[in-house]
Short mmCIF file of C-alpha atoms in Angstrom, two decimals:
data_model
loop_
_atom_site.label_atom_id
_atom_site.label_comp_id
_atom_site.label_asym_id
_atom_site.label_seq_id
_atom_site.Cartn_x
_atom_site.Cartn_y
_atom_site.Cartn_z
CA MET A 1 156.90 122.67 82.52
CA GLN A 2 156.18 119.19 83.69
CA GLU A 3 154.36 116.40 81.95
CA ILE A 4 150.62 116.15 82.57
CA SER A 5 149.95 113.64 85.31
CA SER A 6 147.92 110.63 84.41
CA LYS A 7 146.21 110.87 87.79
CA VAL A 8 143.50 113.42 87.17
CA SER A 9 140.71 114.11 89.64
CA THR A 10 137.31 112.80 88.63
CA SER A 11 135.51 115.82 90.14
CA PRO A 12 134.03 118.31 87.67
CA PHE A 13 135.34 121.01 90.03
CA SER A 14 138.93 119.79 90.28
CA THR A 15 141.89 122.16 89.91
CA GLY A 16 141.67 124.40 86.87
CA LEU A 17 138.10 123.57 85.86
CA PRO A 18 136.29 126.30 87.91
CA ALA A 19 138.51 128.92 86.28
CA LEU A 20 137.61 127.56 82.85
CA TYR A 21 133.90 127.72 83.71
CA ILE A 22 134.30 131.38 84.70
CA ILE A 23 136.11 132.09 81.42
CA GLY A 24 133.27 130.32 79.61
CA PHE A 25 130.81 132.62 81.40
CA ILE A 26 132.85 135.69 80.38
CA SER A 27 133.03 134.40 76.79
CA GLY A 28 129.25 134.09 76.76
CA ILE A 29 128.80 137.63 78.07
CA SER A 30 131.15 139.01 75.42
CA MET A 31 129.23 137.23 72.65
CA GLY A 32 125.81 138.20 74.02
CA LEU A 33 126.79 141.79 74.73
CA PHE A 34 129.02 142.76 71.79
CA THR A 35 127.35 140.88 68.90
CA PRO A 36 123.80 142.34 69.00
CA PHE A 37 124.92 145.87 69.90
CA ILE A 38 127.52 145.97 67.13
CA SER A 39 124.69 145.30 64.67
CA THR A 40 122.50 147.88 66.43
CA LEU A 41 125.27 150.49 66.32
CA MET A 42 125.91 149.93 62.62
CA ALA A 43 122.17 150.08 61.85
CA GLN A 44 121.87 153.38 63.73
CA HIS A 45 124.56 154.78 61.44
CA GLN A 46 122.47 153.76 58.40
CA VAL A 47 124.85 151.02 57.32
CA ASP A 48 123.30 148.70 54.73
CA ASP A 49 122.07 145.33 56.04
CA VAL A 50 124.45 143.54 53.67
CA TRP A 51 127.46 145.22 55.30
CA ILE A 52 126.11 144.49 58.77
CA GLY A 53 125.78 140.81 57.86
CA ALA A 54 129.22 140.80 56.24
CA ASN A 55 130.73 142.28 59.39
CA SER A 56 129.26 139.45 61.44
CA THR A 57 130.50 136.89 58.91
CA VAL A 58 134.02 138.35 59.12
CA TYR A 59 133.97 137.76 62.88
CA PHE A 60 133.06 134.08 62.56
CA MET A 61 135.40 133.57 59.60
CA SER A 62 138.24 134.98 61.70
CA ILE A 63 137.47 132.32 64.30
CA THR A 64 137.43 129.62 61.62
CA LEU A 65 140.60 130.67 59.80
CA GLY A 66 142.50 131.56 62.96
CA ALA A 67 141.86 128.27 64.76
CA PRO A 68 144.65 126.23 63.08
CA LEU A 69 147.20 128.92 64.00
CA VAL A 70 146.16 128.95 67.65
CA ALA A 71 147.47 125.42 68.10
CA TYR A 72 150.95 126.67 67.13
CA ILE A 73 150.65 129.67 69.45
CA LEU A 74 149.67 127.34 72.28
CA ARG A 75 152.87 125.38 71.76
CA GLN A 76 154.97 128.55 71.97
CA LEU A 77 153.23 130.42 74.82
CA GLY A 78 151.47 127.71 76.82
CA LEU A 79 147.86 127.53 77.89
CA ARG A 80 147.68 130.44 80.34
CA LYS A 81 149.57 133.03 78.28
CA THR A 82 147.65 132.19 75.11
CA MET A 83 144.31 132.52 76.90
CA MET A 84 145.36 135.80 78.53
CA LEU A 85 146.49 137.10 75.12
CA GLY A 86 143.03 136.38 73.69
CA LEU A 87 141.25 138.07 76.60
CA ALA A 88 143.54 141.12 76.35
CA LEU A 89 142.98 141.45 72.59
CA MET A 90 139.19 141.26 73.02
CA GLY A 91 139.13 143.61 76.00
CA LEU A 92 141.26 146.23 74.23
CA SER A 93 139.74 146.02 70.73
CA ALA A 94 135.97 145.83 71.49
CA PRO A 95 135.65 149.32 73.09
CA LEU A 96 137.20 150.83 69.96
CA PHE A 97 134.12 149.88 67.92
CA PRO A 98 131.83 152.77 69.02
CA MET A 99 134.73 155.24 68.78
CA THR A 100 134.69 155.28 64.97
CA THR A 101 132.16 155.37 62.14
CA GLN A 102 134.56 154.19 59.43
CA LEU A 103 133.39 150.96 57.81
CA PRO A 104 136.92 149.64 57.03
CA LEU A 105 137.93 150.18 60.67
CA TRP A 106 134.80 148.35 61.84
CA PHE A 107 135.85 145.36 59.74
CA LEU A 108 139.42 145.52 61.06
CA ILE A 109 138.23 145.68 64.68
CA ARG A 110 135.81 142.79 64.13
CA THR A 111 138.61 140.71 62.62
CA ILE A 112 140.78 141.30 65.70
CA MET A 113 137.82 140.41 67.93
CA GLY A 114 137.36 137.15 66.01
CA ILE A 115 141.03 136.22 66.42
CA ALA A 116 140.84 137.09 70.13
CA SER A 117 137.74 134.96 70.59
CA CYS A 118 139.43 132.09 68.75
CA LEU A 119 142.42 132.26 71.12
CA TYR A 120 140.43 131.82 74.31
CA LEU A 121 137.87 129.41 72.80
CA VAL A 122 140.55 126.97 71.67
CA CYS A 123 142.42 127.39 74.98
CA GLY A 124 139.21 126.78 76.93
CA GLN A 125 138.44 123.57 75.06
CA THR A 126 142.04 122.35 75.27
CA GLY A 127 142.10 123.17 78.98
CA LEU A 128 138.90 121.23 79.62
CA HIS A 129 140.43 118.11 78.12
CA CYS A 130 143.69 118.59 80.06
CA PHE A 131 142.11 119.12 83.48
CA CYS A 132 139.19 116.68 83.36
CA HIS A 133 139.09 112.89 83.46
CA ASP A 134 137.50 110.66 80.84
CA SER A 135 134.82 109.63 83.35
CA ASN A 136 133.62 113.24 83.81
CA ARG A 137 134.49 114.68 80.40
CA ALA A 138 130.88 115.22 79.29
CA ILE A 139 129.66 116.86 82.49
CA ALA A 140 132.75 119.10 82.67
CA SER A 141 132.00 120.20 79.10
CA GLY A 142 128.38 120.59 80.20
CA PHE A 143 129.28 122.95 83.05
CA HIS A 144 131.43 124.96 80.64
CA ALA A 145 128.58 125.14 78.11
CA LEU A 146 126.12 126.05 80.88
CA ALA A 147 128.36 128.90 82.04
CA TYR A 148 128.70 130.13 78.45
CA SER A 149 124.93 129.95 77.85
CA PHE A 150 124.21 131.81 81.08
CA GLY A 151 126.65 134.55 80.10
CA PHE A 152 125.19 134.67 76.60
CA GLY A 153 121.71 135.04 78.11
CA ILE A 154 122.50 137.92 80.47
CA GLY A 155 124.88 139.75 78.11
CA PRO A 156 122.07 141.49 76.16
CA VAL A 157 120.28 142.32 79.42
CA ILE A 158 123.37 144.06 80.82
CA GLY A 159 124.03 145.81 77.51
CA SER A 160 120.47 147.04 76.94
CA ALA A 161 120.38 148.63 80.38
CA LEU A 162 123.29 150.90 79.44
CA TYR A 163 123.11 151.23 75.64
CA SER A 164 120.36 153.84 75.77
CA VAL A 165 122.62 155.96 77.97
CA SER A 166 125.71 155.54 75.80
CA PRO A 167 126.98 152.79 73.45
CA LYS A 168 130.51 153.58 74.63
CA ILE A 169 129.57 152.74 78.22
CA THR A 170 128.11 149.39 77.11
CA PHE A 171 131.25 148.41 75.22
CA PHE A 172 133.52 149.70 78.00
CA LEU A 173 131.67 147.59 80.59
CA GLY A 174 131.97 144.52 78.36
CA SER A 175 135.68 145.25 78.00
CA ILE A 176 136.19 145.42 81.78
CA LEU A 177 134.39 142.09 82.23
CA VAL A 178 136.55 140.43 79.58
CA LEU A 179 139.79 141.86 81.00
CA SER A 180 138.82 140.57 84.45
CA GLY A 181 139.21 137.10 82.95
CA ILE A 182 142.98 137.66 82.87
CA VAL A 183 142.96 137.78 86.68
CA VAL A 184 140.87 134.58 86.78
CA VAL A 185 143.39 132.78 84.54
CA TRP A 186 146.36 134.13 86.52
CA ILE A 187 144.95 132.98 89.87
CA GLY A 188 142.90 129.90 89.08
CA LEU A 189 144.42 128.17 86.04
CA PRO A 190 147.64 126.15 86.53
CA GLU A 191 150.00 125.95 83.58
CA ARG A 192 150.00 122.78 81.52
CA ALA A 193 152.55 121.74 78.94
CA ILE A 194 150.81 121.46 75.56
CA VAL A 195 152.47 118.78 73.47
CA PHE A 196 151.75 119.64 69.86
CA GLN A 197 150.68 117.10 67.27
CA PRO A 198 150.19 118.61 63.78
CA SER A 199 146.58 118.41 62.60
CA SER A 200 147.73 116.73 59.39
CA ARG A 201 148.65 113.66 61.46
CA ILE A 202 145.25 113.41 63.13
CA GLY A 203 142.93 110.89 61.53
CA PHE A 204 139.87 112.97 60.61
CA LYS A 205 137.75 109.85 60.13
CA LYS A 206 137.63 109.26 63.89
CA LEU A 207 136.48 112.88 64.41
CA THR A 208 133.59 112.77 61.93
CA LEU A 209 130.81 112.62 64.54
CA PRO A 210 132.05 115.35 66.93
CA LEU A 211 132.89 117.66 64.02
CA GLN A 212 129.41 117.10 62.58
CA GLY A 213 128.04 118.02 66.00
CA ALA A 214 130.13 121.20 66.18
CA PHE A 215 129.06 122.31 62.70
CA ALA A 216 125.38 121.49 63.30
CA TYR A 217 125.35 123.35 66.62
CA GLY A 218 127.01 126.47 65.15
CA PHE A 219 124.81 126.40 62.04
CA THR A 220 121.62 126.04 64.11
CA VAL A 221 122.29 128.59 66.85
CA ALA A 222 123.60 131.26 64.44
CA THR A 223 120.54 130.80 62.19
CA LEU A 224 118.16 130.99 65.15
CA VAL A 225 119.78 134.14 66.56
CA SER A 226 120.19 135.90 63.19
CA LEU A 227 117.08 134.97 61.18
CA TYR A 228 114.33 133.69 63.47
CA PRO A 229 113.60 137.20 64.84
CA VAL A 230 113.07 138.39 61.25
CA TYR A 231 110.80 135.42 60.56
CA LEU A 232 108.70 136.13 63.69
CA LEU A 233 108.44 139.82 62.82
CA ARG A 234 107.01 138.86 59.44
CA GLN A 235 104.47 136.72 61.29
CA ASN A 236 103.37 139.91 63.13
CA TYR A 237 104.79 139.00 66.55
CA SER A 238 105.92 141.89 68.74
CA VAL A 239 109.51 142.59 69.76
CA ALA A 240 108.58 141.67 73.35
CA GLN A 241 107.18 138.31 72.21
CA ILE A 242 110.32 137.64 70.17
CA GLY A 243 112.52 138.43 73.18
CA PHE A 244 110.42 136.11 75.34
CA THR A 245 110.81 133.31 72.78
CA PHE A 246 114.60 133.52 72.90
CA THR A 247 114.52 133.62 76.69
CA VAL A 248 112.54 130.36 76.65
CA PHE A 249 115.11 128.85 74.26
CA VAL A 250 118.00 129.83 76.57
CA ILE A 251 116.15 128.53 79.67
CA GLY A 252 115.62 125.18 77.94
CA GLY A 253 119.35 124.89 77.34
CA LEU A 254 120.26 125.99 80.87
CA LEU A 255 117.94 123.44 82.49
CA ALA A 256 118.89 120.50 80.26
CA THR A 257 122.65 120.75 79.73
CA ILE A 258 123.91 119.45 83.09
CA PRO A 259 121.39 116.56 83.50
CA VAL A 260 121.93 115.45 79.90
CA THR A 261 125.74 115.52 80.09
CA HIS A 262 125.62 113.72 83.45
CA LEU A 263 123.55 110.96 81.85
CA ALA A 264 126.05 110.83 78.99
CA ASP A 265 128.95 110.18 81.39
CA LYS A 266 126.90 107.59 83.29
CA PHE A 267 125.53 105.66 80.32
CA SER A 268 126.62 106.29 76.72
CA ARG A 269 127.64 109.59 75.13
CA LEU A 270 126.72 108.37 71.65
CA LYS A 271 123.26 107.19 72.70
CA ILE A 272 122.48 110.41 74.60
CA LEU A 273 123.76 112.44 71.64
CA LEU A 274 121.49 110.44 69.34
CA ILE A 275 118.48 111.23 71.55
CA CYS A 276 119.40 114.95 71.56
CA VAL A 277 119.72 115.02 67.76
CA CYS A 278 116.42 113.17 67.35
CA VAL A 279 114.56 115.60 69.65
CA SER A 280 116.30 118.56 67.97
CA LEU A 281 115.16 117.36 64.55
CA ILE A 282 111.53 117.07 65.67
CA SER A 283 111.59 120.35 67.65
CA ILE A 284 113.20 122.48 64.91
CA LEU A 285 110.84 121.07 62.26
CA SER A 286 107.85 121.76 64.54
CA LEU A 287 109.13 125.26 65.28
CA SER A 288 109.04 126.14 61.58
CA LEU A 289 105.45 124.86 61.32
CA ALA A 290 104.09 126.35 64.57
CA ASP A 291 101.49 129.05 63.94
CA ASN A 292 100.52 130.28 67.43
CA PHE A 293 102.49 131.83 70.29
CA ILE A 294 101.99 129.05 72.86
CA THR A 295 103.10 126.31 70.46
CA ILE A 296 106.16 128.35 69.51
CA GLN A 297 107.16 128.60 73.20
CA ILE A 298 106.81 124.83 73.69
CA PHE A 299 109.06 124.03 70.75
CA ALA A 300 111.47 126.88 71.56
CA PHE A 301 111.98 125.24 74.97
CA THR A 302 112.45 121.72 73.58
CA SER A 303 114.78 123.09 70.88
CA GLY A 304 116.94 124.81 73.49
CA ALA A 305 116.91 121.73 75.73
CA SER A 306 117.96 119.38 72.92
CA VAL A 307 120.28 121.56 70.81
CA SER A 308 122.34 123.07 73.66
CA PRO A 309 123.82 119.74 74.93
CA ILE A 310 125.03 118.83 71.42
CA PHE A 311 128.06 121.13 71.74
CA PRO A 312 129.43 119.78 75.07
CA LEU A 313 128.67 116.17 74.07
CA SER A 314 130.54 116.63 70.78
CA LEU A 315 133.42 118.30 72.61
CA ALA A 316 133.57 115.39 75.05
CA LEU A 317 133.84 112.97 72.11
CA ILE A 318 136.83 114.94 70.80
CA GLY A 319 138.63 114.48 74.12
CA ALA A 320 137.79 110.79 74.27
CA LYS A 321 139.05 110.06 70.76
CA LEU A 322 142.36 111.98 70.84
CA SER A 323 145.59 111.46 72.72
CA ARG A 324 146.99 114.21 74.96
CA ASN A 325 149.43 115.18 72.21
CA GLU A 326 146.57 115.72 69.77
CA LEU A 327 144.26 117.79 72.03
CA SER A 328 145.40 121.29 71.04
CA SER A 329 145.15 120.55 67.31
CA GLY A 330 141.87 118.68 67.81
CA SER A 331 140.38 121.58 69.78
CA ALA A 332 141.51 124.01 67.08
CA ILE A 333 139.84 121.91 64.37
CA PHE A 334 136.69 121.67 66.50
CA THR A 335 136.58 125.47 66.93
CA ALA A 336 137.20 126.03 63.21
CA ILE A 337 134.32 123.72 62.25
CA TYR A 338 132.04 125.37 64.82
CA GLY A 339 132.96 128.81 63.43
CA SER A 340 132.31 127.70 59.85
CA GLY A 341 128.86 126.49 60.93
CA CYS A 342 128.14 129.86 62.54
CA ALA A 343 129.33 131.71 59.43
CA SER A 344 127.46 129.60 56.86
CA GLY A 345 124.15 129.05 58.69
CA PRO A 346 122.58 132.52 58.37
CA ILE A 347 123.82 133.08 54.80
CA LEU A 348 122.64 129.76 53.36
CA SER A 349 119.34 129.78 55.26
CA SER A 350 118.56 133.36 54.22
CA LEU A 351 119.21 132.47 50.57
CA LEU A 352 116.81 129.54 50.87
CA MET A 353 114.18 131.81 52.42
CA LYS A 354 114.58 134.28 49.57
CA ILE A 355 114.50 131.67 46.79
CA LEU A 356 111.67 129.53 48.19
CA ASN A 357 109.65 130.87 51.12
CA PRO A 358 110.37 132.25 54.62
CA GLN A 359 108.75 129.12 56.07
CA TYR A 360 111.77 127.14 54.81
CA ILE A 361 114.00 128.95 57.31
CA PHE A 362 115.01 125.73 59.11
CA SER A 363 114.98 123.35 56.12
CA LEU A 364 118.76 123.08 55.90
CA ILE A 365 118.96 122.48 59.66
CA VAL A 366 116.39 119.69 59.41
CA ILE A 367 118.32 118.03 56.55
CA MET A 368 121.59 118.38 58.47
CA PHE A 369 120.16 116.83 61.64
CA ALA A 370 118.62 114.00 59.61
CA LEU A 371 122.03 113.17 58.11
CA PHE A 372 123.67 113.47 61.53
CA LEU A 373 121.06 111.12 63.00
CA ALA A 374 121.69 108.55 60.27
CA GLN A 375 125.43 108.71 60.93
CA LEU A 376 124.92 108.24 64.68
CA MET A 377 122.63 105.25 64.16
CA ARG A 378 125.34 103.55 62.09
CA LYS A 379 127.88 104.04 64.90
CA ILE A 380 125.72 102.69 67.74
#
């Protein structure tokens, strides 16, 4: 394998990037299709809520704990083979879930799914940094995040249309979609030599801001998806109204991600990130205080529009701060921190709701964004 050329196209659709966007879309579908229907399937088999939550935590913890190992696998197999391995593991393990009712097997399958997801998430982020140029790093990350969000949004729609017929059909369809990603990688993703730099040699101080962004994004989105429906149900909103609220949140993210990341490349990534964090802080706080349906929709939209760009902007900062040799380890660390945010958000927020009051659902998120905002203001 040859060295990566220093002459990289400045187009966000240059060689390799469209394939990564498609893989991002497939990743979003797998998350949006498998995650809610795994919980639904377990609930239908009268599994206790604690075990359902633990199963979800195992998935995100597998992403977190597996991320450091993926950097080593990347060095051995290369970008394409490692990504195809992850897609194959997900595509082959996910359809096994509705074929058993044994709780230990459900945890084993979910662990394998988490490792699989970690493989193609780290590869996707590493690939973005390898194929893009510093001048278009934010918007390339934005297109990837947009593709993921779009997949995440339509995943439940596809799944719900088939789940009533048969859960096995839903999981089988999701498996076929994931396995089709192998063809996308084979055809559209050139190989790149990944020069490995151990994470212990990376100065974590220079990654403080992007890692804070990754953790905050994971913490916030996982809490919103896991707990906000419960909160709205307790406020006597219907299931249809709850579904509409999350659709508004996703639409906000879809509409804002590309314009915001384009502005970040054109002006200043740190300043645009600061604005996003500031709006997120105000929107999330207002969302917890909103007491009528129209107000909730307004702040659901602004929350989606401000929170969603935080992930690609933070990812772009990782690429800008690391050398080519450090990208695979840096991407693995980024994925691990994101996964830890996803795993800890619902648990810590639910404990706070139980100890204090359900209205404190977003209190930890507000505190986290306030600290993040203070850190950003010191850097600008």
